[in-house]
Structure formats: C-alpha cells, structure tokens
Amino acid sequence: MEKKLSFSVDNVLNDPQKSALLEINRPVLILAGAGSGKTRVITHKIAYLIKEHGYAPWNILAVTFTNKAAKEMRERVYKLLHMSEDGVHPYSNHSLWITTFHSSCGRILRREIDKIGYKTNFTIYDTDDTKSLIKDVIKANKLPSPSENLYNIISYISRCKNQFETPEHVIQLGMDDGDHFVQQVGKIYELYEKKLFENNALDFDDLLIKTINLFETDSDTLKHYRDLFQYIMVDEFQDTNPCQYKLIKLLAEGRDCISVVGDDDQSIYSWRGADISNIINFGNDFKNCLVVKLEQNYRSTNHILNAAHSVVRRNERRLDKKIWSDKGEGLKLKYFDCDDDRSESEWVVKELLNLHDSEVPLNHIAILYRMNYQSRILEDALNREGIPCIIIGGIKFYERMEIKDMLAYLTVMVNENDSIALKRIINIPKRGIGETTLGKIDIISAELGLSFEKAIDYCVENKMLRNPAKDKLLLFFDWLREIKKKKSDMSISQFFEYIIDEIHYSEHLKENYDNYDDRLENIRELGRAIVQYESEQMEPTLEHFLMEISLRSDIDQFHEEDGAVLLMTAHNSKGLEFENVFIIGMNEGVFPHYRSIDNYEDMEEERRLFYVGITRAKMRCYLSSSNRQMSFGQIKFYKPSRFISEIHPSYIEKVITDEHDDIMQTEQEIFNHYYKKQGENRKILDKLANSSNRIKKSEDIQVGDILLHKEFGEGEVIKINEKGDMTTVLLSFPDGNRLLILKYAQLYK
DNA sequence: GTCGTCTATATTTCT
DNA sequence: TATAGACGAC
C-alpha cells in the first residue's frame, strides 16, 4: 500500500532511507555507511514526526556527540520545518532538543540537580580543571606523588566512572590484586569525587553520570523526562559509551520510540570508552527492532570508496557492508613517498597549487593528519606560498590561559564553592597570595573536610596565617564581595568589561607577556562571544553562558565560506566532506600511531580512522609519507604506513618523481648530513640506534677502531674478549676505560 | 612570596 | 620544540 505524505520524502530519500523513516512503531537501528545520508534520514524523520504525526518539537530528543553535528542537524531541521535558522519561530529557541549528550544532560541538571544534593549553579570542569583538581587533591592529602603520569590517572578514573565503579570498589580491587597503582588511583578517585562535590562542580563524565543518578533516585523526574521525550534519536551510535547507552535505555526502554544511527567502521573513540558492542547488542535490549542498512554513498566516486573499503575490510570486528555510489570510478588515490617531512609539505603545496590553477577553490581542500603537531610544518609551507589556511583544533581557544582566567573570574562570581576557579584568579594579577598560603589552606580543607572558602575562614580565625598573607586574603575577599554586588546591576557583557577594568587585566597581560596583543585580542573575542550570546538568548544568564562555553570547542564555529585550506586531525574530520583531501604522514608510528602498533584492537581503530579520513574525499584523495621527520626537535626515521600497502593496488597510483635527493642513500650519509648541520648534538646520536652502523658483532670491529657511544662519546677499542653472545669490549673513553657487553652497549662506528 | 633560569620531559584523539 | 616544574637568589 502506498503511503501518501504531505511531507514529501519520495524524491529526497532512497528506499532503505525511507523505510528507516517510516517505521515509528518499532525501534530502528540504522547501519549507515560513510556518506550514506544518515543525517538526512534523522533530520527528515524529525520533521516527519512533527509534521505528519503531530509530535511537538520539544517531545523529540536527538543527540549526537559534537556541537558541530548538533548545530548542523538543528539547522537542517529548521529548514525542513520552515523555521528561521535560529529556530526562534514558531517555536522558542529551547523547544528543540537537538543537542550533544553532554549539553542535554547539562540542561536537565541545571533544572533538577538540587534533587541529588548539588546546587543548580554548578560549574563544569574541563580536562584542564580536572587535572588541577587532581593535583590539588594529591598535594592537600599528602598522598605520595604517583609514578604514572597524570593523564593515565585521569583516564583511569574516567573509565571507572563511566563503568559505574565506585571509588571504594576500585580501592578494594586494588587491594585484592595487590595492585599498588589501582589502590592509589582508587584513593585519588575517592578524594577527587569528594572535592568535586564540595566545589559544586561536575566534570564531563559527571554530566551523564549525575543525570543517570538523578533518574535512578527520583522516579518522578525520570517519569517526567520519559513523558517529555516521546521519540528519541541517537546519531553516531557506535561512539556511545556505557553511560550514554544506559541513559538512552533509561529514557526509552520498553517503548518503541527510538531510532539509532551508526557505522561500526567509523568507531574511532574507543579510547573514550565508546563500545561497539552497544551497536551490536542493540537488538537485545530493544526487541523487535528494524535493522536498515544504508550502503549507497552520495559523496565520493568509487575508486575512493573501494580503496577505503579494501583497507577497512581487513578488520575482524565489523559488520559486513560495502558502500557504493553511482558517481562513476573517478580518480585513483595519489600516493607520494617523500624523503622528509619538509619535502612532503612542499609536495602537498605543489599539488595544492595545481588544484588551485584548475580553479579549485581553496575551501574545497582539506589536509588531514594524525596528530596536531603535524600542522606546524604544513602551515609554514603554506605561508611561504601565501596560501591561507585555517587550523582546526590544536591549541583551543577556550583552553587559552587568558580565556581561562577571565572565565574563572566569571565562574567565581557564580559559584563561590569552586576552588579551582578561585585559586586560578586569586593571584592574578599578583596580590601576594602565593603557593604556600594556598597550599596551607588546601591541607586544612582536606584535614577538616572544609570547603576551600570555609578553610580560609578557619585559618583566619585560628590565626594560622602570617600577617602579610592574611591581610591580603581578607582584602581580596572584601573586594570580591563588592564586585559580586555589582553583578545584578549589569548585563553579562557589561559585567565582563567591568571586571577586566577592575583587575587591570590588559595591564597585567602587557607586563607579563610578549604576545599580549594576541592575548588581548582573544579577550576581545571572548567579549564578542558574550555579546553574541546575549543577543541570541531570550533569558541570558551568566550560569547558562558558562555552561555553553564549557561544552564548546573550536570546530563548532568554523565557517566553510572562508577561502582557506582547512587543516585538521583525522578525528576532527569525521562528519565532514571535501572535494579534495590530503592525508599526510602516512608512516608507521605516525598513522598508525605508535601507541597502537602492538595492540590489535587499537590497530583496528587506527584503520577505521584511516577509513574515516579517506571517505571524507568526494573527488580526489592524496596520500603522502616521509622517511625522515622532525619531531620535537629530533629527526626520526619512519617506514611508509602499512595502510598504504593495504589499499588494493588498482585504486591507488604511486607518484614517481625525480626529485628525491639521491645524494643521501645510506643511513650514514643521512646522519652525516644532519650531524654536520647541527653539530655535536647528542640526541642525534640516538638516531643511530636503529641504523646499520650499530655494532653488534665482534667481526665488525678490531682493536684500534674508534667507536661512538651515546653517553661516553668516542672510544678506542683496546681489547675484545670473545665469549659468543657475551662478548665484551674494553674501550678507552675520554673519561677512562670501560668494559662493555657488545650485544647490549649501543656502539656505533 | 616572587622572579628568573635551568632542566627534564612529553609528545592522540568529540565533551 | 616548547613548556611545565624545580631550584636557587633576592
């Protein structure tokens, strides 16, 4: 039977897309290949529900992972509903719940969190704040400083949190296994959680966890939101972690009002706890679900799709599907292997200029890489040729020192319990309140279980602080109280300007930083963001603004219309598409990343990441590698990436040029080249570690040879004691003779 | 408590 | 390379 739609999807959607849209009485799992129009399905389905089935916009919850994806989805729905782009008419700006997981939770908690003991003016901590808080916790509680680096501790805690492991349980686990690290982290975790609560702060994970807590402890609230969200859609479902999945289940389980879209081949966030089994097990939790595969790609030509497929099909853990398009074969991928990273970026620039000559606009070109630092050398090369470029990611705007300073000021005005924000600003500009004083207060706060502010009072009352520090503290808090009073008399932007003046922040920047111009400009940019926020919101509040800001990242506000080449990591490119895509640094240890080389599952993820990269390209895809790369001031040698050889040869064309520097054939020559250039840099000697000049056998040397040791320098061979594997050499170094085991000593000719 | 200098040290990726 | 942290001088 044919269904008549006044909201026409007949010419916009293909058959599988349509079936995914029309099914609203069963759960729907949409397995959507790259470029198969999954956003189109979601947005049309939202519009369809509203227009054809009378759903109110606020009764639909659609969640994704990035603000950018959410924003795009919102705009597309507005268009379909003929709303204005800011969504104000005919529904209010708040009417649509098309957001990220984190901001939808933030929005819920902003209203409800007092039900689980927090105050609604809570602060959201980013990774930076989390790091500071953990440092503080270790110090204040006089815990031994852990041998592992902070990042490992933070991610361990985050993993525990996302799997609903309590600190007590983690500590117990650590004791049972005699695992010292786990015990230690468990302790830090416990104190960290306590401190977060004291500070009335939530970290990113908490936004989800506390929402779940809320729903689990307060059934009325859960019921309210279950009734509110009559239909739920999840984009990028392959990226959901246990927490996100649980949240969705809480809201939708037992009902049929859910559609999820995902592509297991594009799962690239397992390091953040994303679990592909969520997509694989979806059918178990949501019975009788309709599975739709979208395999037609609307983006790329087939050589690109086939090349991408020939790589990703090597993964064992994947659902079988193959994307195709009706756009013809198109061009093969172009691959160029370069001598070093400098010539690699020059090659990219050259190809890029060729494209430009054939009238390809610059904003149709993206250059992707595995790690942010790879952008630098490219940026230089592009600048040399005067090609404008925009780098996405990297040092993020909202993570800049001066931005964080000012946001901390605003935060303190809103949440007086936030010790991280308070400590950040208490001595900026210099007020003579230093580490020692703050450390003392932290310790008291930890020992007596007092909040930071209470601990200050306690220290003052009990005369525990010496006079200059004490007076300055009191002075500061007097000042702070005065400032806070002004808050209600002004708009957010006025208040912001007022604080800047009041603390003489521009003077502070001028006195302390060479690049104060840039920093001042950033502050102005933040001011503009505030003004913009105020103009967009019907009821702007500082609390809400700060939340928006803390969940925002750089990629959100890039505009395609800028006539510039885009540079970004492969991760950041997900969900985007470009006529022409370059992927640089196709080397073992770079892409795939060296930390995934020894781990099969990680390697599969790298492969998926590469798959994501290739499938961004509509027309042309360029790949390049380089044998030598300058990284952190050192030259490193690399082999071409295994992924290059994993591409079926019929879809890739290797570029041969005559521009290789034939002069440097051997490792020795390469070494000499740099050695001469950079002088006696010991670090350079490290590079020899893998070179052919490493002496491993006694046949390679004789008495009288001069050998090189990276620490001891040059030494003359005095004696060789043949003992098979354990052969030793006696060498005379500038600082004396040494006996070394040939096999282990790093000696070079 | 602050400032400057030196050294060690780390390098991935939505929110 | 670049930057955070340690250390010592004031």
Short mmCIF file of C-alpha atoms in Angstrom, two decimals, chain A residues 96-564:
data_model
loop_
_atom_site.label_atom_id
_atom_site.label_comp_id
_atom_site.label_asym_id
_atom_site.label_seq_id
_atom_site.Cartn_x
_atom_site.Cartn_y
_atom_site.Cartn_z
CA LEU A 96 14.15 21.55 20.14
CA TRP A 97 16.27 19.04 21.99
CA ILE A 98 18.76 18.51 19.20
CA THR A 99 22.00 18.62 21.14
CA THR A 100 25.00 16.73 22.35
CA PHE A 101 24.73 14.17 25.10
CA HIS A 102 26.59 16.50 27.40
CA SER A 103 24.59 19.61 26.83
CA SER A 104 21.24 17.86 27.04
CA CYS A 105 22.34 16.47 30.38
CA GLY A 106 23.62 19.89 31.40
CA ARG A 107 20.25 21.34 30.54
CA ILE A 108 18.41 18.75 32.57
CA LEU A 109 20.74 19.09 35.54
CA ARG A 110 20.57 22.87 35.51
CA ARG A 111 16.92 22.42 36.46
CA GLU A 112 17.00 19.31 38.57
CA ILE A 113 20.36 18.75 40.17
CA ASP A 114 19.27 20.09 43.56
CA LYS A 115 17.29 16.87 43.87
CA ILE A 116 20.57 14.99 44.31
CA GLY A 117 22.24 17.48 46.61
CA TYR A 118 24.11 19.78 44.25
CA LYS A 119 23.28 23.39 43.70
CA THR A 120 21.99 24.44 40.31
CA ASN A 121 24.78 26.92 39.83
CA PHE A 122 27.31 24.12 39.43
CA THR A 123 30.47 24.58 37.40
CA ILE A 124 31.54 22.24 34.62
CA TYR A 125 35.19 21.22 34.75
CA ASP A 126 37.12 20.55 31.59
CA THR A 127 40.13 18.26 31.43
CA ASP A 128 42.38 21.08 32.46
CA ASP A 129 40.39 21.82 35.59
CA THR A 130 40.21 18.13 36.37
CA LYS A 131 43.96 17.96 36.14
CA SER A 132 44.40 20.85 38.56
CA LEU A 133 41.90 19.38 40.97
CA ILE A 134 43.65 16.02 40.98
CA LYS A 135 46.99 17.71 41.57
CA ASP A 136 45.47 19.63 44.46
CA VAL A 137 43.93 16.50 45.91
CA ILE A 138 47.24 14.66 45.88
CA LYS A 139 49.03 17.57 47.48
CA ALA A 140 46.46 18.51 50.09
CA ASN A 141 46.07 14.95 51.32
CA LYS A 142 49.82 14.41 51.25
CA LEU A 143 49.47 11.38 49.04
CA PRO A 144 52.69 10.08 47.53
CA SER A 145 53.09 11.52 44.06
CA PRO A 146 52.14 8.73 41.68
CA SER A 147 54.68 7.27 39.31
CA GLU A 148 52.22 7.21 36.48
CA ASN A 149 51.63 10.46 34.72
CA LEU A 150 48.52 12.46 35.39
CA TYR A 151 46.94 11.68 32.10
CA ASN A 152 46.91 7.96 32.85
CA ILE A 153 45.38 8.60 36.23
CA ILE A 154 42.70 10.84 34.81
CA SER A 155 41.74 8.41 32.10
CA TYR A 156 41.72 5.53 34.56
CA ILE A 157 39.36 7.42 36.84
CA SER A 158 37.23 8.41 33.90
CA ARG A 159 36.97 4.81 32.79
CA CYS A 160 35.94 3.73 36.28
CA LYS A 161 33.33 6.45 36.46
CA ASN A 162 31.87 5.54 33.12
CA GLN A 163 31.54 1.94 34.18
CA PHE A 164 29.88 2.93 37.43
CA GLU A 165 32.76 1.65 39.56
CA THR A 166 32.70 3.32 42.97
CA PRO A 167 35.98 4.51 44.50
CA GLU A 168 35.55 2.05 47.36
CA HIS A 169 35.26 -0.77 44.90
CA VAL A 170 38.34 0.33 42.98
CA ILE A 171 40.37 0.53 46.19
CA GLN A 172 39.11 -2.91 47.18
CA LEU A 173 40.02 -4.28 43.77
CA GLY A 174 43.49 -2.82 44.08
CA MET A 175 43.95 -4.43 47.50
CA ASP A 176 42.67 -7.80 46.34
CA ASP A 177 45.05 -7.85 43.42
CA GLY A 178 47.88 -6.28 45.35
CA ASP A 179 47.96 -3.70 42.60
CA HIS A 180 49.51 -0.64 44.10
CA PHE A 181 48.67 1.64 41.22
CA VAL A 182 44.98 0.72 41.33
CA GLN A 183 44.84 1.28 45.09
CA GLN A 184 46.49 4.62 44.71
CA VAL A 185 44.23 5.72 41.89
CA GLY A 186 41.22 4.49 43.85
CA LYS A 187 42.20 6.75 46.72
CA ILE A 188 42.72 9.70 44.41
CA TYR A 189 39.40 8.92 42.76
CA GLU A 190 37.64 8.93 46.13
CA LEU A 191 39.08 12.27 47.17
CA TYR A 192 38.59 13.74 43.74
CA GLU A 193 34.88 12.94 43.84
CA LYS A 194 34.56 14.41 47.28
CA LYS A 195 36.27 17.59 46.19
CA LEU A 196 34.14 17.90 43.07
CA PHE A 197 31.05 17.78 45.24
CA GLU A 198 32.49 20.33 47.65
CA ASN A 199 33.27 22.60 44.76
CA ASN A 200 29.78 22.13 43.40
CA ALA A 201 31.39 21.10 40.18
CA LEU A 202 30.85 18.37 37.62
CA ASP A 203 33.37 17.02 35.18
CA PHE A 204 32.34 15.97 31.67
CA ASP A 205 31.63 12.42 32.77
CA ASP A 206 29.52 13.65 35.67
CA LEU A 207 27.12 15.40 33.36
CA LEU A 208 25.97 12.00 32.21
CA ILE A 209 26.51 10.12 35.44
CA LYS A 210 24.65 12.59 37.62
CA THR A 211 21.76 12.62 35.18
CA ILE A 212 21.58 8.86 35.49
CA ASN A 213 21.84 9.15 39.29
CA LEU A 214 19.04 11.64 39.24
CA PHE A 215 16.81 9.41 37.15
CA GLU A 216 17.60 6.40 39.29
CA THR A 217 16.97 8.10 42.60
CA ASP A 218 13.98 10.18 41.64
CA SER A 219 11.39 8.22 39.72
CA ASP A 220 9.13 11.22 39.29
CA THR A 221 11.83 13.08 37.45
CA LEU A 222 12.55 10.06 35.32
CA LYS A 223 8.89 9.77 34.51
CA HIS A 224 8.75 13.44 33.62
CA TYR A 225 11.52 13.10 31.07
CA ARG A 226 10.27 9.80 29.74
CA ASP A 227 6.96 11.51 29.09
CA LEU A 228 8.67 14.52 27.63
CA PHE A 229 10.80 12.61 25.16
CA GLN A 230 8.25 10.76 23.14
CA TYR A 231 10.75 9.99 20.44
CA ILE A 232 14.50 9.58 20.77
CA MET A 233 17.18 9.54 18.11
CA VAL A 234 20.86 8.90 18.54
CA ASP A 235 23.43 9.76 15.93
CA GLU A 236 26.92 8.23 15.79
CA PHE A 237 25.63 5.42 17.93
CA GLN A 238 28.88 3.46 17.53
CA ASP A 239 30.54 6.10 19.71
CA THR A 240 28.32 5.68 22.76
CA ASN A 241 29.95 4.60 25.99
CA PRO A 242 28.25 2.50 28.69
CA CYS A 243 26.97 5.63 30.38
CA GLN A 244 25.41 7.13 27.33
CA TYR A 245 23.85 3.84 26.45
CA LYS A 246 22.40 3.48 29.92
CA LEU A 247 20.92 6.95 29.75
CA ILE A 248 19.24 6.15 26.47
CA LYS A 249 17.95 2.89 27.88
CA LEU A 250 16.54 4.63 30.94
CA LEU A 251 14.63 7.02 28.76
CA ALA A 252 13.47 4.68 26.04
CA GLU A 253 13.45 1.11 27.30
CA GLY A 254 10.24 -0.77 26.99
CA ARG A 255 8.96 1.62 24.40
CA ASP A 256 9.40 1.64 20.65
CA CYS A 257 10.14 5.29 20.27
CA ILE A 258 13.78 5.14 19.31
CA SER A 259 15.94 5.23 16.21
CA VAL A 260 19.70 4.97 16.35
CA VAL A 261 22.15 5.56 13.53
CA GLY A 262 25.71 4.44 13.43
CA ASP A 263 28.56 2.95 11.48
CA ASP A 264 30.81 0.46 13.20
CA ASP A 265 33.51 1.19 10.61
CA GLN A 266 33.67 4.75 11.85
CA SER A 267 34.06 3.96 15.51
CA ILE A 268 37.16 5.93 16.43
CA TYR A 269 36.59 6.82 20.05
CA SER A 270 37.04 3.57 21.93
CA TRP A 271 39.78 5.27 23.96
CA ARG A 272 36.99 7.37 25.42
CA GLY A 273 35.09 4.30 26.43
CA ALA A 274 32.96 4.04 23.28
CA ASP A 275 31.89 0.46 22.89
CA ILE A 276 30.98 -1.06 19.55
CA SER A 277 29.02 -3.76 21.31
CA ASN A 278 26.36 -1.15 22.02
CA ILE A 279 25.53 -1.17 18.35
CA ILE A 280 25.92 -4.92 18.08
CA ASN A 281 23.73 -5.63 21.11
CA PHE A 282 21.12 -3.01 20.40
CA GLY A 283 18.70 -5.66 19.18
CA ASN A 284 18.86 -7.48 22.51
CA ASP A 285 17.79 -4.51 24.56
CA PHE A 286 15.31 -3.19 22.07
CA LYS A 287 13.34 -6.19 20.93
CA ASN A 288 11.71 -6.50 17.58
CA CYS A 289 13.87 -3.79 16.13
CA LEU A 290 14.08 -2.99 12.47
CA VAL A 291 17.60 -3.05 11.05
CA VAL A 292 18.21 -0.94 7.98
CA LYS A 293 21.48 -0.83 6.10
CA LEU A 294 22.34 2.28 4.15
CA GLU A 295 25.03 1.39 1.68
CA GLN A 296 24.60 3.88 -1.09
CA ASN A 297 27.12 6.65 -0.76
CA TYR A 298 26.26 10.10 -2.06
CA ARG A 299 29.61 11.66 -1.57
CA SER A 300 32.50 10.00 -3.32
CA THR A 301 33.48 8.29 -6.53
CA ASN A 302 34.04 4.56 -6.47
CA HIS A 303 37.82 4.42 -6.58
CA ILE A 304 37.81 6.31 -3.30
CA LEU A 305 35.13 4.10 -1.77
CA ASN A 306 36.79 0.92 -2.96
CA ALA A 307 40.16 2.00 -1.68
CA ALA A 308 38.65 2.77 1.71
CA HIS A 309 36.79 -0.50 1.75
CA SER A 310 39.84 -2.52 0.75
CA VAL A 311 41.50 -1.23 3.91
CA VAL A 312 38.71 -1.48 6.43
CA ARG A 313 37.57 -4.93 5.34
CA ARG A 314 40.75 -6.26 6.91
CA ASN A 315 39.30 -5.60 10.32
CA GLU A 316 37.91 -8.67 12.01
CA ARG A 317 35.43 -6.96 14.26
CA ARG A 318 32.98 -5.36 11.91
CA LEU A 319 29.53 -5.79 10.49
CA ASP A 320 29.63 -6.68 6.86
CA LYS A 321 28.68 -3.95 4.47
CA LYS A 322 30.12 -2.26 1.44
CA ILE A 323 29.39 1.23 0.31
CA TRP A 324 28.98 2.09 -3.35
CA SER A 325 27.99 5.14 -5.33
CA ASP A 326 26.64 5.98 -8.75
CA LYS A 327 29.24 8.64 -9.30
CA GLY A 328 31.47 6.52 -11.54
CA GLU A 329 35.00 5.33 -10.99
CA GLY A 330 36.57 8.74 -10.64
CA LEU A 331 40.23 9.26 -9.95
CA LYS A 332 42.61 6.91 -8.24
CA LEU A 333 44.17 7.89 -4.96
CA LYS A 334 47.53 9.55 -5.38
CA TYR A 335 50.35 8.47 -3.14
CA PHE A 336 53.73 10.13 -2.78
CA ASP A 337 56.59 8.90 -0.64
CA CYS A 338 58.97 11.71 0.30
CA ASP A 339 62.44 11.95 1.74
CA ASP A 340 61.49 14.13 4.65
CA ASP A 341 58.59 15.99 6.14
CA ARG A 342 59.70 19.25 4.64
CA SER A 343 59.61 17.94 1.10
CA GLU A 344 56.35 16.24 1.94
CA SER A 345 54.69 19.50 2.77
CA GLU A 346 56.24 21.05 -0.31
CA TRP A 347 54.71 18.28 -2.38
CA VAL A 348 51.35 18.96 -0.81
CA VAL A 349 51.69 22.65 -1.57
CA LYS A 350 52.66 21.89 -5.15
CA GLU A 351 49.67 19.63 -5.72
CA LEU A 352 47.51 22.16 -3.99
CA LEU A 353 48.65 24.91 -6.31
CA ASN A 354 47.93 22.63 -9.27
CA LEU A 355 44.41 22.26 -7.99
CA HIS A 356 44.16 25.97 -7.44
CA ASP A 357 45.30 26.59 -11.02
CA SER A 358 42.50 24.42 -12.26
CA GLU A 359 40.08 26.67 -10.42
CA VAL A 360 39.53 24.52 -7.37
CA PRO A 361 38.56 26.86 -4.53
CA LEU A 362 40.79 26.59 -1.51
CA ASN A 363 37.95 25.80 0.83
CA HIS A 364 37.34 22.63 -1.13
CA ILE A 365 40.63 21.31 0.10
CA ALA A 366 41.36 19.73 3.47
CA ILE A 367 44.61 18.42 4.79
CA LEU A 368 44.29 15.74 7.42
CA TYR A 369 46.86 14.34 9.79
CA ARG A 370 47.03 12.05 12.79
CA MET A 371 48.46 14.43 15.35
CA ASN A 372 48.05 18.12 15.86
CA TYR A 373 51.73 18.95 15.85
CA GLN A 374 51.95 17.84 12.21
CA SER A 375 50.13 21.00 11.22
CA ARG A 376 53.05 23.24 12.01
CA ILE A 377 55.35 22.32 9.16
CA LEU A 378 52.43 22.47 6.75
CA GLU A 379 51.42 25.86 8.00
CA ASP A 380 54.93 27.11 7.33
CA ALA A 381 54.95 25.69 3.82
CA LEU A 382 51.55 27.19 3.07
CA ASN A 383 52.56 30.55 4.49
CA ARG A 384 55.67 30.60 2.32
CA GLU A 385 53.42 30.38 -0.74
CA GLY A 386 50.90 32.80 0.69
CA ILE A 387 48.13 30.19 0.80
CA PRO A 388 45.63 30.98 3.52
CA CYS A 389 44.78 28.16 5.85
CA ILE A 390 42.65 27.57 8.91
CA ILE A 391 43.87 25.15 11.51
CA ILE A 392 41.12 23.43 13.41
CA GLY A 393 41.87 22.07 16.85
CA GLY A 394 45.32 22.37 18.30
CA ILE A 395 45.56 24.96 20.99
CA LYS A 396 41.95 25.52 21.62
CA PHE A 397 40.53 28.95 22.08
CA TYR A 398 38.74 28.13 25.29
CA GLU A 399 41.82 26.50 26.70
CA ARG A 400 43.95 29.59 26.31
CA MET A 401 45.35 30.94 29.52
CA GLU A 402 43.82 34.38 29.28
CA ILE A 403 40.42 32.99 28.34
CA LYS A 404 40.51 30.57 31.22
CA ASP A 405 41.50 33.39 33.56
CA MET A 406 38.55 35.51 32.63
CA LEU A 407 36.14 32.60 32.63
CA ALA A 408 37.42 31.71 36.09
CA TYR A 409 36.60 35.24 37.25
CA LEU A 410 33.09 34.87 35.92
CA THR A 411 32.79 31.42 37.47
CA VAL A 412 33.79 32.68 40.89
CA MET A 413 31.02 35.24 40.67
CA VAL A 414 28.52 32.47 40.12
CA ASN A 415 29.79 29.52 42.13
CA GLU A 416 31.57 30.55 45.30
CA ASN A 417 32.44 26.95 46.09
CA ASP A 418 34.62 26.46 43.04
CA SER A 419 38.12 26.24 44.49
CA ILE A 420 39.76 25.65 41.13
CA ALA A 421 38.39 28.85 39.66
CA LEU A 422 39.10 30.73 42.85
CA LYS A 423 42.69 29.59 43.06
CA ARG A 424 43.20 30.37 39.43
CA ILE A 425 42.32 34.01 39.89
CA ILE A 426 43.28 34.70 43.47
CA ASN A 427 46.74 35.79 42.47
CA ILE A 428 46.07 37.14 39.00
CA PRO A 429 47.03 39.89 38.92
CA LYS A 430 49.61 39.43 41.67
CA ARG A 431 48.08 40.03 45.05
CA GLY A 432 50.80 38.50 47.13
CA ILE A 433 48.83 35.35 47.81
CA GLY A 434 51.10 32.55 46.76
CA GLU A 435 51.52 28.82 46.61
CA THR A 436 52.46 28.45 50.27
CA THR A 437 49.35 30.15 51.57
CA LEU A 438 47.03 28.33 49.21
CA GLY A 439 48.72 25.01 49.91
CA LYS A 440 48.24 25.54 53.63
CA ILE A 441 44.56 26.24 53.15
CA ASP A 442 44.18 23.18 50.94
CA ILE A 443 45.69 21.00 53.62
CA ILE A 444 43.41 22.40 56.31
CA SER A 445 40.48 21.96 53.98
CA ALA A 446 41.40 18.32 53.40
CA GLU A 447 42.15 17.57 57.05
CA LEU A 448 39.00 19.11 58.44
CA GLY A 449 36.78 18.37 55.48
CA LEU A 450 36.01 22.03 54.97
CA SER A 451 35.32 23.73 51.68
CA PHE A 452 38.09 25.94 50.43
CA GLU A 453 36.28 29.08 51.46
CA LYS A 454 35.43 27.72 54.91
CA ALA A 455 39.02 26.62 55.32
CA ILE A 456 40.14 30.20 54.72
CA ASP A 457 37.79 31.45 57.42
CA TYR A 458 39.08 28.77 59.73
CA CYS A 459 42.69 29.70 59.07
CA VAL A 460 41.97 33.37 59.65
CA GLU A 461 40.02 32.78 62.86
CA ASN A 462 42.61 30.48 64.28
CA LYS A 463 45.47 32.77 63.34
CA MET A 464 47.10 30.15 61.22
CA LEU A 465 48.25 32.53 58.56
CA ARG A 466 51.08 35.01 58.82
CA ASN A 467 50.23 38.59 58.52
CA PRO A 468 51.08 39.80 55.05
CA ALA A 469 49.28 36.83 53.53
CA LYS A 470 46.34 37.08 55.92
CA ASP A 471 45.69 40.75 55.24
CA LYS A 472 45.95 40.25 51.54
CA LEU A 473 43.50 37.40 51.63
CA LEU A 474 40.99 39.44 53.62
CA LEU A 475 41.46 42.35 51.29
CA PHE A 476 40.81 40.11 48.32
CA PHE A 477 37.62 38.68 49.74
CA ASP A 478 36.34 42.16 50.63
CA TRP A 479 36.99 43.18 47.09
CA LEU A 480 35.29 40.07 45.74
CA ARG A 481 32.16 40.74 47.76
CA GLU A 482 32.00 44.27 46.42
CA ILE A 483 32.33 43.06 42.84
CA LYS A 484 29.69 40.40 43.26
CA LYS A 485 27.22 43.02 44.38
CA LYS A 486 27.54 44.73 41.02
CA LYS A 487 26.59 41.62 39.08
CA SER A 488 22.87 42.10 39.24
CA ASP A 489 23.04 45.71 38.05
CA MET A 490 24.68 44.91 34.75
CA SER A 491 24.33 42.79 31.67
CA ILE A 492 26.81 39.93 31.34
CA SER A 493 28.92 41.82 28.84
CA GLN A 494 28.97 44.95 30.98
CA PHE A 495 29.92 42.89 33.98
CA PHE A 496 32.69 41.24 31.97
CA GLU A 497 34.11 44.60 30.91
CA TYR A 498 33.78 45.86 34.44
CA ILE A 499 35.86 43.02 35.84
CA ILE A 500 38.53 43.45 33.19
CA ASP A 501 38.84 47.13 34.14
CA GLU A 502 38.67 46.44 37.82
CA ILE A 503 41.56 43.98 37.81
CA HIS A 504 43.55 45.91 35.19
CA TYR A 505 43.76 42.78 33.15
CA SER A 506 45.19 44.35 30.00
CA GLU A 507 47.96 45.91 32.06
CA HIS A 508 48.60 42.54 33.62
CA LEU A 509 48.94 40.98 30.17
CA LYS A 510 51.17 43.79 28.95
CA GLU A 511 53.50 43.48 31.87
CA ASN A 512 53.85 39.75 31.68
CA TYR A 513 53.61 38.62 28.09
CA ASP A 514 55.42 39.50 24.90
CA ASN A 515 52.45 38.49 22.80
CA TYR A 516 49.98 40.48 24.83
CA ASP A 517 48.42 41.81 21.64
CA ASP A 518 47.21 38.36 20.69
CA ARG A 519 46.04 37.68 24.17
CA LEU A 520 44.19 40.96 24.37
CA GLU A 521 42.54 40.16 21.07
CA ASN A 522 41.43 36.82 22.48
CA ILE A 523 39.86 38.60 25.39
CA ARG A 524 38.03 40.87 23.00
CA GLU A 525 36.90 37.80 21.10
CA LEU A 526 35.50 36.40 24.31
CA GLY A 527 33.71 39.70 24.85
CA ARG A 528 32.18 39.39 21.40
CA ALA A 529 31.09 35.85 22.21
CA ILE A 530 29.29 37.15 25.27
CA VAL A 531 27.56 39.88 23.31
CA GLN A 532 26.51 37.34 20.72
CA TYR A 533 25.22 35.02 23.39
CA GLU A 534 23.16 37.81 24.89
CA SER A 535 21.63 38.65 21.57
CA GLU A 536 20.68 35.03 20.92
CA GLN A 537 19.13 34.18 24.23
CA MET A 538 15.80 35.30 25.48
CA GLU A 539 16.92 35.00 29.07
CA PRO A 540 20.68 35.19 29.13
CA THR A 541 22.28 34.25 32.42
CA LEU A 542 25.89 34.05 33.37
CA GLU A 543 25.45 30.48 34.65
CA HIS A 544 23.99 29.34 31.39
CA PHE A 545 26.60 31.16 29.34
CA LEU A 546 29.39 29.50 31.26
CA MET A 547 27.87 26.11 30.67
CA GLU A 548 27.53 26.74 26.97
CA ILE A 549 31.13 27.86 26.81
CA SER A 550 32.50 24.92 28.71
CA LEU A 551 30.88 22.49 26.31
CA ARG A 552 32.03 24.31 23.23
CA SER A 553 35.04 23.62 21.07
CA ASP A 554 36.79 25.29 18.18
CA ILE A 555 35.44 23.21 15.37
CA ASP A 556 31.96 24.43 16.18
CA GLN A 557 32.43 27.84 14.78
CA PHE A 558 34.40 27.37 11.63
CA HIS A 559 32.67 28.66 8.53
CA GLU A 560 33.09 26.99 5.20
CA GLU A 561 32.81 30.18 3.26
CA ASP A 562 36.25 31.31 4.33
CA GLY A 563 38.51 30.94 1.31
CA ALA A 564 41.15 28.91 3.02
#
